[in-house]
Coordinates of C-alpha atoms in Angstrom, one line a residue:
Chain A
M131 CA 9.9 13.5 1.6
Q132 CA 7.0 11.9 -0.2
S133 CA 6.1 9.5 2.5
S134 CA 5.0 12.4 4.7
R135 CA 2.3 13.1 2.3
L136 CA 0.7 9.8 3.0
V137 CA 0.4 10.4 6.7
F138 CA -2.7 12.4 6.7
P139 CA -4.8 10.1 4.4
I140 CA -3.6 7.2 6.5
L141 CA -4.8 8.9 9.7
L142 CA -8.0 9.8 8.1
L143 CA -8.7 6.1 7.3
V144 CA -7.6 4.9 10.7
A145 CA -9.7 7.3 12.7
P146 CA -13.2 5.8 12.0
V147 CA -11.9 2.3 12.4
C148 CA -10.4 3.2 15.7
L149 CA -13.6 4.9 16.9
L150 CA -15.8 1.8 15.9
A151 CA -13.3 -0.6 17.6
G152 CA -13.5 1.7 20.7
I153 CA -17.3 1.5 20.7
G154 CA -17.3 -2.3 20.1
A155 CA -14.8 -3.2 22.9
G156 CA -15.7 -3.4 26.5
S157 CA -17.0 -5.8 29.1
A158 CA -20.2 -6.3 27.2
G159 CA -18.5 -7.3 23.9
L160 CA -20.1 -6.1 20.8
S161 CA -19.3 -7.3 17.3
L162 CA -18.8 -4.8 14.5
A163 CA -22.2 -5.8 13.2
D164 CA -23.8 -5.2 16.6
V165 CA -22.3 -1.7 16.8
G166 CA -23.4 -0.9 13.1
N167 CA -26.9 -2.1 13.9
A168 CA -27.1 -0.2 17.2
L169 CA -25.8 3.0 15.7
L170 CA -28.3 2.6 12.7
A171 CA -31.2 1.8 15.1
G172 CA -30.8 5.0 17.0
P173 CA -30.8 5.7 20.7
S174 CA -33.9 3.6 21.6
G175 CA -33.3 0.3 20.0
G176 CA -32.7 -2.2 22.9
I177 CA -29.9 -3.0 25.2
A178 CA -27.1 -3.0 22.7
A179 CA -28.3 0.4 21.6
D180 CA -28.4 1.7 25.0
I181 CA -24.8 0.7 25.6
V182 CA -23.6 2.1 22.5
W183 CA -25.6 5.4 22.7
Q184 CA -25.5 6.0 26.4
L185 CA -22.2 4.7 27.4
R186 CA -19.6 3.9 24.7
L187 CA -20.4 6.6 22.1
P188 CA -20.0 9.6 24.5
R189 CA -16.9 8.3 25.9
V190 CA -15.2 7.4 22.8
L191 CA -16.0 10.7 21.2
S192 CA -14.9 12.5 24.3
A193 CA -11.6 10.5 24.3
F194 CA -11.1 11.4 20.6
A195 CA -11.8 15.1 21.1
C196 CA -9.6 15.3 24.2
G197 CA -6.8 13.6 22.5
G198 CA -7.0 16.0 19.7
L199 CA -7.1 18.9 22.0
L200 CA -4.0 17.8 23.9
A201 CA -2.0 17.1 20.7
L202 CA -3.2 20.5 19.2
A203 CA -2.1 22.3 22.4
G204 CA 1.3 20.5 22.3
V205 CA 2.1 21.7 18.8
L206 CA 1.2 25.3 19.6
L207 CA 3.1 25.3 22.8
Q208 CA 6.3 23.6 21.2
V209 CA 6.4 26.5 18.7
L210 CA 5.5 29.1 21.2
L211 CA 8.1 28.2 23.8
R212 CA 10.7 27.1 21.3
N213 CA 11.0 23.9 23.3
P214 CA 10.4 20.5 21.9
L215 CA 9.8 19.3 25.4
A216 CA 6.8 21.6 25.9
E217 CA 3.4 19.7 26.5
P218 CA 0.0 21.1 27.2
Y219 CA 0.4 21.2 31.0
I220 CA 4.0 22.7 31.2
L221 CA 2.7 26.1 32.0
G222 CA 0.5 24.9 34.9
V223 CA -2.8 24.7 33.2
S224 CA -3.4 21.2 34.6
G225 CA -2.1 22.2 38.0
G226 CA -4.7 24.9 38.2
A227 CA -7.3 22.6 36.9
S228 CA -6.4 19.8 39.4
V229 CA -6.5 22.3 42.4
G230 CA -10.0 23.5 41.1
A231 CA -11.3 19.9 40.6
L232 CA -9.9 18.4 43.8
S233 CA -11.2 21.3 45.8
A234 CA -14.6 20.8 44.5
M235 CA -14.4 17.1 45.2
A236 CA -13.1 17.6 48.7
L237 CA -16.1 19.7 49.3
G238 CA -18.3 16.8 48.2
A239 CA -19.2 18.1 44.7
G240 CA -20.6 15.9 42.1
V241 CA -19.0 15.2 38.6
A242 CA -20.4 18.2 36.8
T243 CA -19.2 20.6 39.6
A244 CA -15.8 19.0 39.7
N245 CA -15.4 19.5 35.9
L246 CA -16.5 23.1 36.3
G247 CA -14.0 23.5 39.0
A248 CA -11.3 22.1 36.8
F249 CA -12.1 24.5 34.0
A250 CA -12.4 27.4 36.4
G251 CA -9.0 26.5 38.0
A252 CA -7.4 26.2 34.5
L253 CA -8.6 29.6 33.4
A254 CA -7.4 31.2 36.7
S255 CA -4.0 29.7 36.2
V256 CA -3.8 31.1 32.7
A257 CA -4.7 34.6 33.9
L258 CA -2.2 34.3 36.8
L259 CA 0.5 33.3 34.6
L260 CA -0.1 36.0 32.0
A261 CA 0.0 38.6 34.9
L262 CA 3.1 37.2 36.5
G263 CA 5.1 36.0 33.5
L264 CA 4.5 38.9 31.3
G265 CA 4.1 41.9 33.6
A266 CA 4.5 45.1 31.7
G267 CA 7.5 43.8 29.7
P268 CA 7.6 42.4 26.2
W269 CA 6.8 38.8 25.5
N270 CA 9.6 36.6 26.7
A271 CA 9.1 32.8 26.1
Y272 CA 11.9 31.9 28.5
R273 CA 10.4 33.9 31.4
L274 CA 6.9 32.6 30.7
L275 CA 8.2 29.0 30.8
L276 CA 10.1 29.4 33.9
T277 CA 7.1 31.2 35.7
G278 CA 4.8 28.4 34.4
V279 CA 7.1 25.7 35.7
V280 CA 7.4 27.4 39.2
L281 CA 3.5 27.8 39.4
S282 CA 3.1 24.1 38.5
A283 CA 5.4 23.3 41.5
G284 CA 3.1 25.3 43.7
Y285 CA 0.0 23.7 42.4
G286 CA 1.7 20.3 42.9
A287 CA 2.1 21.2 46.7
L288 CA -1.6 22.2 46.9
V289 CA -2.7 19.0 45.3
S290 CA -0.6 17.0 47.9
L291 CA -2.3 18.9 50.7
L292 CA -5.8 18.4 49.4
L293 CA -5.1 14.7 49.0
A294 CA -3.7 14.5 52.5
L295 CA -6.7 16.3 54.0
A296 CA -9.3 14.5 51.8
P297 CA -11.7 12.0 53.5
G298 CA -10.7 8.5 52.7
E299 CA -13.8 7.6 50.6
G300 CA -13.1 10.4 48.1
L301 CA -9.4 9.7 47.7
R302 CA -9.7 7.0 45.0
G303 CA -11.8 9.3 42.8
M304 CA -9.2 12.2 43.2
L305 CA -6.3 10.0 42.4
F306 CA -8.1 8.8 39.2
W307 CA -8.9 12.3 38.2
L308 CA -5.2 13.1 38.6
M309 CA -4.2 10.2 36.3
G310 CA -6.9 11.0 33.7
D311 CA -10.3 9.5 33.8
L312 CA -12.7 9.4 30.8
S313 CA -15.4 7.6 32.7
R314 CA -16.6 11.0 33.9
A315 CA -16.6 12.4 30.3
E316 CA -20.0 13.6 29.6
H317 CA -19.8 16.5 27.2
P318 CA -18.5 15.1 23.9
G319 CA -20.4 17.9 22.0
L320 CA -18.7 20.7 24.0
V321 CA -15.2 19.4 23.5
F322 CA -15.8 18.7 19.9
A323 CA -16.9 22.2 19.4
T324 CA -13.9 23.5 21.2
L325 CA -11.7 21.3 19.1
A326 CA -13.2 22.3 15.8
T327 CA -12.9 26.1 16.8
A328 CA -9.4 25.7 18.0
L329 CA -8.3 23.8 15.0
A330 CA -9.8 26.3 12.7
A331 CA -8.2 29.2 14.5
A332 CA -4.7 27.5 14.7
S333 CA -4.9 26.5 10.9
W334 CA -5.6 30.2 10.0
Q335 CA -2.1 30.9 11.5
A336 CA -0.4 27.8 10.0
R337 CA 2.0 29.7 7.7
A338 CA 2.9 32.1 10.4
L339 CA 3.5 29.0 12.7
D340 CA 6.0 27.6 10.1
V341 CA 8.0 30.8 10.3
L342 CA 7.7 31.3 14.0
A343 CA 9.1 27.7 14.5
L344 CA 12.5 29.0 13.1
G345 CA 12.7 31.7 15.8
E346 CA 11.3 35.0 16.7
L347 CA 13.9 37.2 14.9
K348 CA 13.4 35.1 11.6
A349 CA 9.6 35.4 11.8
K350 CA 9.8 39.1 12.5
S351 CA 12.2 39.6 9.4
L352 CA 9.7 37.7 7.2
G353 CA 6.8 40.0 8.1
V354 CA 5.1 38.2 11.1
A355 CA 3.8 40.5 13.9
V356 CA 5.4 38.2 16.5
N357 CA 4.0 39.4 19.8
P358 CA 0.4 39.4 19.0
L359 CA 0.7 36.1 17.3
Q360 CA 2.4 34.6 20.4
A361 CA -0.4 36.0 22.7
R362 CA -3.1 34.5 20.5
L363 CA -1.2 31.0 20.5
Y364 CA -0.9 31.0 24.2
L365 CA -4.5 31.7 24.8
L366 CA -5.5 29.1 22.2
A367 CA -3.3 26.4 23.5
S368 CA -4.4 27.1 27.1
L369 CA -8.1 26.9 26.0
C370 CA -7.5 23.5 24.4
A371 CA -5.7 22.3 27.5
A372 CA -8.3 23.6 29.8
A373 CA -11.2 22.0 27.8
A374 CA -9.5 18.7 27.8
V375 CA -8.4 18.7 31.5
A376 CA -12.1 19.7 32.5
E377 CA -13.5 16.8 30.5
A378 CA -11.0 14.1 31.3
G379 CA -8.7 15.0 34.1
T380 CA -5.0 15.2 33.5
I381 CA -3.7 12.9 30.7
G382 CA -0.1 13.1 30.2
F383 CA 2.0 12.3 27.2
V384 CA -0.5 12.9 24.3
G385 CA 0.6 16.5 23.8
L386 CA 4.2 15.6 24.0
I387 CA 4.5 12.5 21.9
V388 CA 1.9 12.9 19.0
P389 CA 3.5 16.2 17.5
H390 CA 6.9 14.6 17.8
F391 CA 5.8 11.4 16.3
L392 CA 4.5 13.2 13.2
R393 CA 7.5 15.6 13.0
L394 CA 9.8 12.6 13.1
L395 CA 7.7 11.2 10.1
G396 CA 8.7 14.3 8.2
L397 CA 5.6 16.6 8.7
A398 CA 6.9 20.1 9.2
D399 CA 4.3 22.2 7.3
H400 CA 1.7 23.3 9.9
R401 CA -1.1 23.2 7.5
R402 CA -0.7 19.5 7.5
L403 CA 0.9 19.0 10.9
L404 CA -2.0 20.7 12.9
P405 CA -5.0 18.5 11.5
A406 CA -2.7 15.5 11.5
S407 CA -1.8 16.1 15.0
V408 CA -5.5 16.3 16.0
L409 CA -6.3 13.1 14.3
A410 CA -3.3 11.1 15.7
G411 CA -4.0 12.6 19.2
G412 CA -7.6 11.5 19.0
I413 CA -6.8 7.9 17.7
F414 CA -4.0 7.6 20.3
L415 CA -6.3 8.5 23.2
V416 CA -9.2 6.3 21.9
L417 CA -6.8 3.4 21.8
A418 CA -5.4 4.0 25.2
D419 CA -8.7 4.4 26.8
T420 CA -10.1 1.3 25.1
L421 CA -7.2 -0.7 26.6
A422 CA -7.8 1.0 30.0
R423 CA -11.5 -0.2 29.9
T424 CA -10.7 -3.7 28.7
L425 CA -7.3 -4.9 29.9
A426 CA -8.3 -5.6 33.6
A427 CA -12.1 -5.5 32.9
P428 CA -14.4 -5.1 34.7
Q429 CA -11.8 -3.1 36.6
Q430 CA -10.9 0.3 34.8
L431 CA -7.2 1.3 34.8
P432 CA -6.2 5.1 34.7
V433 CA -5.9 6.1 31.1
G434 CA -3.0 8.5 31.8
A435 CA -0.9 5.4 32.8
L436 CA -1.6 3.7 29.5
T437 CA -0.9 6.7 27.4
A438 CA 2.6 6.8 29.0
L439 CA 3.0 3.0 28.6
L440 CA 2.1 3.1 24.9
G441 CA 3.9 6.4 24.3
V442 CA 7.3 5.8 25.9
P443 CA 8.3 2.8 23.8
T444 CA 6.9 4.3 20.5
L445 CA 8.8 7.5 20.8
L446 CA 12.1 5.7 21.9
F447 CA 11.8 3.3 18.8
L448 CA 11.2 6.2 16.4
L449 CA 14.2 8.1 17.9
S450 CA 16.5 5.1 17.5
E451 CA 15.2 4.5 13.9
R452 CA 15.8 8.2 13.0
R453 CA 19.4 7.9 14.4
R454 CA 19.9 4.7 12.3
A455 CA 18.6 6.5 9.2
A456 CA 20.8 9.5 9.7
R457 CA 23.9 7.4 9.9
Chain B
M41 CA 16.6 53.8 -0.4
L42 CA 17.7 53.3 3.3
R43 CA 18.8 56.0 5.5
A44 CA 20.2 55.9 9.0
D45 CA 20.4 59.1 10.8
R46 CA 22.7 59.7 13.8
L47 CA 22.2 56.2 15.0
T48 CA 23.5 55.2 18.5
L49 CA 23.4 51.5 19.2
A50 CA 23.8 49.9 22.5
V51 CA 23.5 46.4 24.1
P52 CA 23.1 46.1 27.9
G53 CA 26.0 47.7 29.6
R54 CA 27.8 48.9 26.4
T55 CA 27.4 51.5 23.7
L56 CA 28.4 50.1 20.4
C57 CA 28.4 53.0 18.0
R58 CA 27.6 56.7 18.3
E59 CA 25.9 59.0 15.8
L60 CA 26.3 56.8 12.8
S61 CA 24.7 58.1 9.7
L62 CA 24.5 56.1 6.5
A63 CA 22.7 56.3 3.1
L64 CA 22.3 53.2 1.0
Q65 CA 21.3 53.8 -2.7
P66 CA 19.9 51.2 -5.2
G67 CA 22.8 49.6 -7.1
Q68 CA 25.2 49.9 -4.3
C69 CA 26.9 46.9 -2.7
W70 CA 28.2 47.6 0.8
C71 CA 30.5 45.7 3.1
V72 CA 30.5 46.1 6.9
L73 CA 33.7 45.2 8.5
G74 CA 34.8 45.2 12.1
R75 CA 36.3 43.2 14.9
N76 CA 34.3 40.7 16.9
G77 CA 31.8 42.5 19.2
A78 CA 32.0 45.8 17.3
G79 CA 28.3 45.9 16.8
K80 CA 28.1 44.7 13.2
T81 CA 25.1 42.4 13.9
T82 CA 23.3 44.9 16.2
L83 CA 23.6 47.6 13.4
L84 CA 22.2 45.0 10.9
H85 CA 19.2 44.3 13.1
A86 CA 18.6 48.0 13.6
L87 CA 18.7 48.7 9.8
A88 CA 16.3 45.8 9.3
G89 CA 13.9 47.1 11.8
L90 CA 14.3 44.0 14.0
S91 CA 15.5 46.0 16.9
S92 CA 15.1 49.7 17.9
P93 CA 18.3 51.8 18.1
A94 CA 19.0 53.6 21.5
A95 CA 18.9 56.9 19.6
G96 CA 18.5 58.1 16.0
S97 CA 16.2 56.9 13.2
V98 CA 16.2 54.6 10.2
C99 CA 14.0 55.3 7.2
L100 CA 13.1 53.3 4.2
D101 CA 12.1 55.3 1.2
D102 CA 11.8 58.4 3.6
R103 CA 9.5 56.6 5.8
P104 CA 10.5 55.5 9.5
L105 CA 10.8 51.7 9.7
D106 CA 8.4 51.4 12.6
A107 CA 5.7 53.0 10.4
F108 CA 5.7 50.0 8.1
P109 CA 3.4 47.1 8.8
R110 CA 5.7 44.1 9.3
R111 CA 4.7 42.3 6.1
D112 CA 5.2 45.4 3.9
L113 CA 8.6 45.8 5.5
A114 CA 9.5 42.2 4.6
K115 CA 8.4 42.7 1.0
K116 CA 11.0 45.4 0.6
T117 CA 13.7 44.2 3.1
G118 CA 15.2 40.7 3.3
V119 CA 17.5 39.7 6.1
L120 CA 20.0 36.6 6.3
L121 CA 20.3 36.0 10.0
Q122 CA 23.6 34.6 11.2
D123 CA 21.8 31.5 12.5
D124 CA 18.4 29.8 12.7
A125 CA 17.3 29.6 16.3
Q126 CA 15.5 26.3 15.9
P127 CA 16.0 23.1 13.8
F128 CA 13.8 22.7 10.7
W129 CA 12.0 19.6 10.1
G130 CA 10.9 19.8 6.4
T131 CA 12.5 19.6 3.0
V132 CA 14.9 22.0 1.4
M133 CA 12.0 23.3 -0.9
E134 CA 9.7 23.8 2.1
Y135 CA 12.5 25.9 3.7
V136 CA 13.0 28.1 0.8
L137 CA 9.2 28.5 0.4
L138 CA 9.2 30.1 4.0
G139 CA 11.1 33.0 2.2
R140 CA 7.8 33.7 0.2
Y141 CA 5.8 34.2 3.4
P142 CA 5.5 38.0 2.8
H143 CA 4.0 37.5 -0.6
R144 CA 1.6 34.8 0.3
H145 CA -1.8 35.4 1.9
G146 CA -3.8 33.3 4.4
L147 CA -4.0 29.6 3.5
A148 CA -4.1 30.2 -0.3
R149 CA -2.6 27.5 -2.2
L150 CA 0.9 27.6 -3.6
H151 CA 1.3 29.9 -6.7
A152 CA 3.3 28.8 -9.7
E153 CA 5.0 32.2 -9.1
D154 CA 6.2 31.2 -5.5
E155 CA 7.4 27.7 -6.7
A156 CA 9.3 29.2 -9.6
A157 CA 10.9 31.9 -7.4
A158 CA 12.0 29.1 -5.0
K159 CA 13.3 26.9 -7.7
S160 CA 15.3 29.6 -9.5
A161 CA 16.8 30.8 -6.2
L162 CA 18.0 27.2 -5.3
A163 CA 19.4 26.8 -8.7
A164 CA 21.3 30.2 -8.3
M165 CA 22.8 28.8 -5.1
G166 CA 23.8 25.5 -6.7
M167 CA 21.3 23.6 -4.6
G168 CA 18.8 22.9 -7.5
D169 CA 19.2 19.1 -7.1
A170 CA 18.5 19.1 -3.3
I171 CA 14.9 20.3 -3.3
S172 CA 13.4 17.2 -1.8
R173 CA 16.1 16.5 0.7
A174 CA 15.4 16.8 4.4
F175 CA 16.9 20.2 5.5
S176 CA 18.3 18.5 8.7
T177 CA 20.4 16.2 6.7
L178 CA 22.3 19.0 5.0
S179 CA 25.9 20.0 5.9
G180 CA 26.6 23.5 7.3
G181 CA 27.7 25.0 4.0
E182 CA 24.7 23.4 2.2
R183 CA 22.3 24.8 4.8
Q184 CA 23.9 28.3 4.4
R185 CA 23.3 28.1 0.7
V186 CA 19.7 27.0 1.3
R187 CA 19.2 29.9 3.7
L188 CA 20.7 32.3 1.1
A189 CA 18.2 30.8 -1.4
A190 CA 15.3 31.5 0.9
L191 CA 16.4 35.2 1.0
L192 CA 16.7 35.2 -2.8
A193 CA 13.1 33.8 -3.1
Q194 CA 11.9 36.6 -0.8
S195 CA 13.1 38.9 -3.7
P196 CA 13.2 42.1 -1.6
E197 CA 14.6 45.5 -2.8
L198 CA 17.2 45.7 0.0
Y199 CA 19.2 42.7 1.0
L200 CA 20.9 42.8 4.5
L201 CA 23.2 39.9 5.1
D202 CA 24.9 38.8 8.3
E203 CA 28.0 36.9 7.3
P204 CA 26.7 35.4 4.1
L205 CA 29.9 33.5 3.4
Q206 CA 30.1 31.6 6.8
H207 CA 30.6 27.8 6.3
L208 CA 31.1 28.2 2.6
D209 CA 34.0 26.8 0.7
L210 CA 36.1 29.2 -1.5
A211 CA 34.3 28.3 -4.8
H212 CA 30.9 28.8 -3.1
Q213 CA 32.1 32.1 -1.5
V214 CA 32.9 33.4 -5.0
E215 CA 29.6 32.2 -6.4
T216 CA 27.7 33.9 -3.6
L217 CA 29.6 37.1 -3.9
N218 CA 28.8 37.0 -7.7
V219 CA 25.1 36.6 -6.8
L220 CA 25.2 39.6 -4.5
R221 CA 27.1 41.6 -7.1
H222 CA 24.6 40.7 -9.7
L223 CA 21.7 41.9 -7.4
A224 CA 23.3 45.2 -7.0
D225 CA 23.9 45.5 -10.8
Q226 CA 20.1 44.9 -11.3
G227 CA 19.4 47.9 -9.1
K228 CA 18.9 46.1 -5.8
T229 CA 20.6 47.4 -2.6
V230 CA 23.0 45.1 -0.8
L231 CA 24.7 45.3 2.6
A232 CA 26.7 42.4 3.9
V233 CA 28.5 42.0 7.3
L234 CA 31.8 40.2 6.3
H235 CA 34.8 38.8 7.9
E236 CA 36.4 37.8 4.6
T237 CA 38.4 41.0 4.2
A238 CA 40.2 39.7 1.2
W239 CA 37.0 40.0 -0.9
A240 CA 36.0 43.4 0.3
G241 CA 37.9 45.4 -2.4
R242 CA 37.1 43.0 -5.2
F243 CA 33.3 42.7 -4.9
F244 CA 32.1 45.8 -3.0
D245 CA 31.8 49.4 -4.1
H246 CA 31.1 50.8 -0.7
A247 CA 32.3 50.1 2.8
L248 CA 31.6 50.7 6.3
L249 CA 34.3 50.1 9.0
L250 CA 33.1 49.7 12.5
G251 CA 35.8 50.5 15.0
E252 CA 35.6 50.6 18.7
D253 CA 34.9 54.3 19.1
W254 CA 35.1 55.4 15.5
H255 CA 33.4 54.5 12.2
E256 CA 34.0 55.4 8.6
A257 CA 31.6 54.9 5.6
G258 CA 31.9 55.7 1.9
P259 CA 33.0 54.5 -1.4
A260 CA 35.3 51.5 -1.2
A261 CA 38.0 53.2 -3.3
D262 CA 38.3 55.9 -0.6
I263 CA 37.7 53.9 2.6
L264 CA 39.5 50.6 2.0
G265 CA 43.2 50.6 2.2
A266 CA 45.9 48.6 4.1
A267 CA 46.3 51.4 6.5
S268 CA 42.6 51.8 7.3
L269 CA 42.2 48.0 7.8
E270 CA 45.3 47.8 9.9
R271 CA 43.6 50.6 12.2
L272 CA 40.4 48.5 12.2
Y273 CA 41.7 45.0 12.9
R274 CA 44.9 46.0 14.8
C275 CA 46.7 43.5 12.5
P276 CA 49.3 44.3 9.8
M277 CA 47.8 44.2 6.4
E278 CA 48.8 44.4 2.8
E279 CA 47.1 45.2 -0.5
V280 CA 47.5 43.1 -3.7
T281 CA 46.5 44.7 -6.9
T282 CA 45.7 42.6 -9.9
E283 CA 44.0 43.6 -13.2
R284 CA 40.7 42.2 -11.6
G285 CA 40.7 44.3 -8.5
R286 CA 42.3 44.9 -5.1
Y287 CA 42.7 42.2 -2.4
F288 CA 43.5 42.8 1.2
I289 CA 45.4 40.0 3.1
P290 CA 47.1 40.0 6.5
R291 CA 50.9 40.6 6.4
V292 CA 52.0 37.8 8.5

């Protein structure tokens, strides 16, 4: 399909436009010229520069990097678990992170500690799943998936308990965290570094991913050392999800919908699918977050609700288009 | 080339074959026949190094299979599996190029050699016009031919095929068998699990019959006959001899 070759260049063009629009939009509206001047003037160039450099830029960059991380984790887990419905949180990474972050919040911790709690919770959940889901036996995607789903249910119960026991004034912050909240995003540099590292590591395996996507036996017969590859992919995907969830809370749908969207456009080759997913995930989350900030301004909406509201109709439309094309 | 020594195969709860020894030489074209569930696929996987036998050993060029790095093994041994576990989203050409995986390194760009191998493999399977079609839009038989082309593009020394003729119409069955025969004539080693008994005597020079508690292996002229196939399938068989070869068909 020749049209699939156009997808990546188009994404590459759309991404900066989207970032600029995200910086410009908000309760203090800035024109494209204002944004350009503020960016050129540097961090200490008046009120507009303050808004751009202190508030909008970190948030938009964080949104982009988190969207990229979630989409990347989605691609990797869909190959790893041989399940098109796999998403970054399916193995309980977000559940562990939620328990960590909400515990920290319940104890009255600030933003930085809560984010740290989320990251620690995510990593603890990865370690727990590896210990329980693999045990001593060989890699088994099915058992790993089931164990992850069961653990997620357990985390869900803990989250409910934490919410029930939380003091009233902290509840709103907790609920927003659970639905994804980029207003707390403060480390765009850190998430970008994670994203770049993870994308490079995943792209290095792109050919092996192409083969593994056809099944373990097929990959083995073509010369892939399947089990070590699966372990690497699992750790990589978990790291992506953990970094995203620590920065922005649990944002659903990006990791599920973006890889599907691109595959439905005919992108199968992982050398192109991986970077395209990162770009598309970033664009998608910047758009969703911009809408979350502006739709009911000055009120902010939970970005997780908007990713689902944007994502559901898009994917349904693509599925029906594809069915029509196949007929 | 490939030597199996006193192989015992088991699936959970059942032993499939005991003490099977087999030696495949370059230029030979083997068929493996047996009833459903006799262990043909399990044997093929063990010979390909995709699973470990319960007992016994498999050696390729006098070296145990598990002593090979996976990629080196894949350069020498190609496998056609019965099915793909997952759908493929790309084009026919992209699918066939996956067969070149063992020959490609890291993220290096496509070599002209890889592309040429993929194109000639597709042409050999009569799918040369379909290179830019989406794999998912192909029919069952067309997919099977593309899967065969991917194996040809891999260009190993030893070809292990699990039901290569499934989903193929009669003309494409013959075409595929001619391709396998041609590979053996070029000095490659071929072993195919088959249900199309009629072709066994016409295209294959060696045969392995996998019965329930017995097996027999050797030159097709000695092993294949109406009586041995009757014993294997528990179905009356007859042999039809023409000037081109022997054909076995059920006597019903």
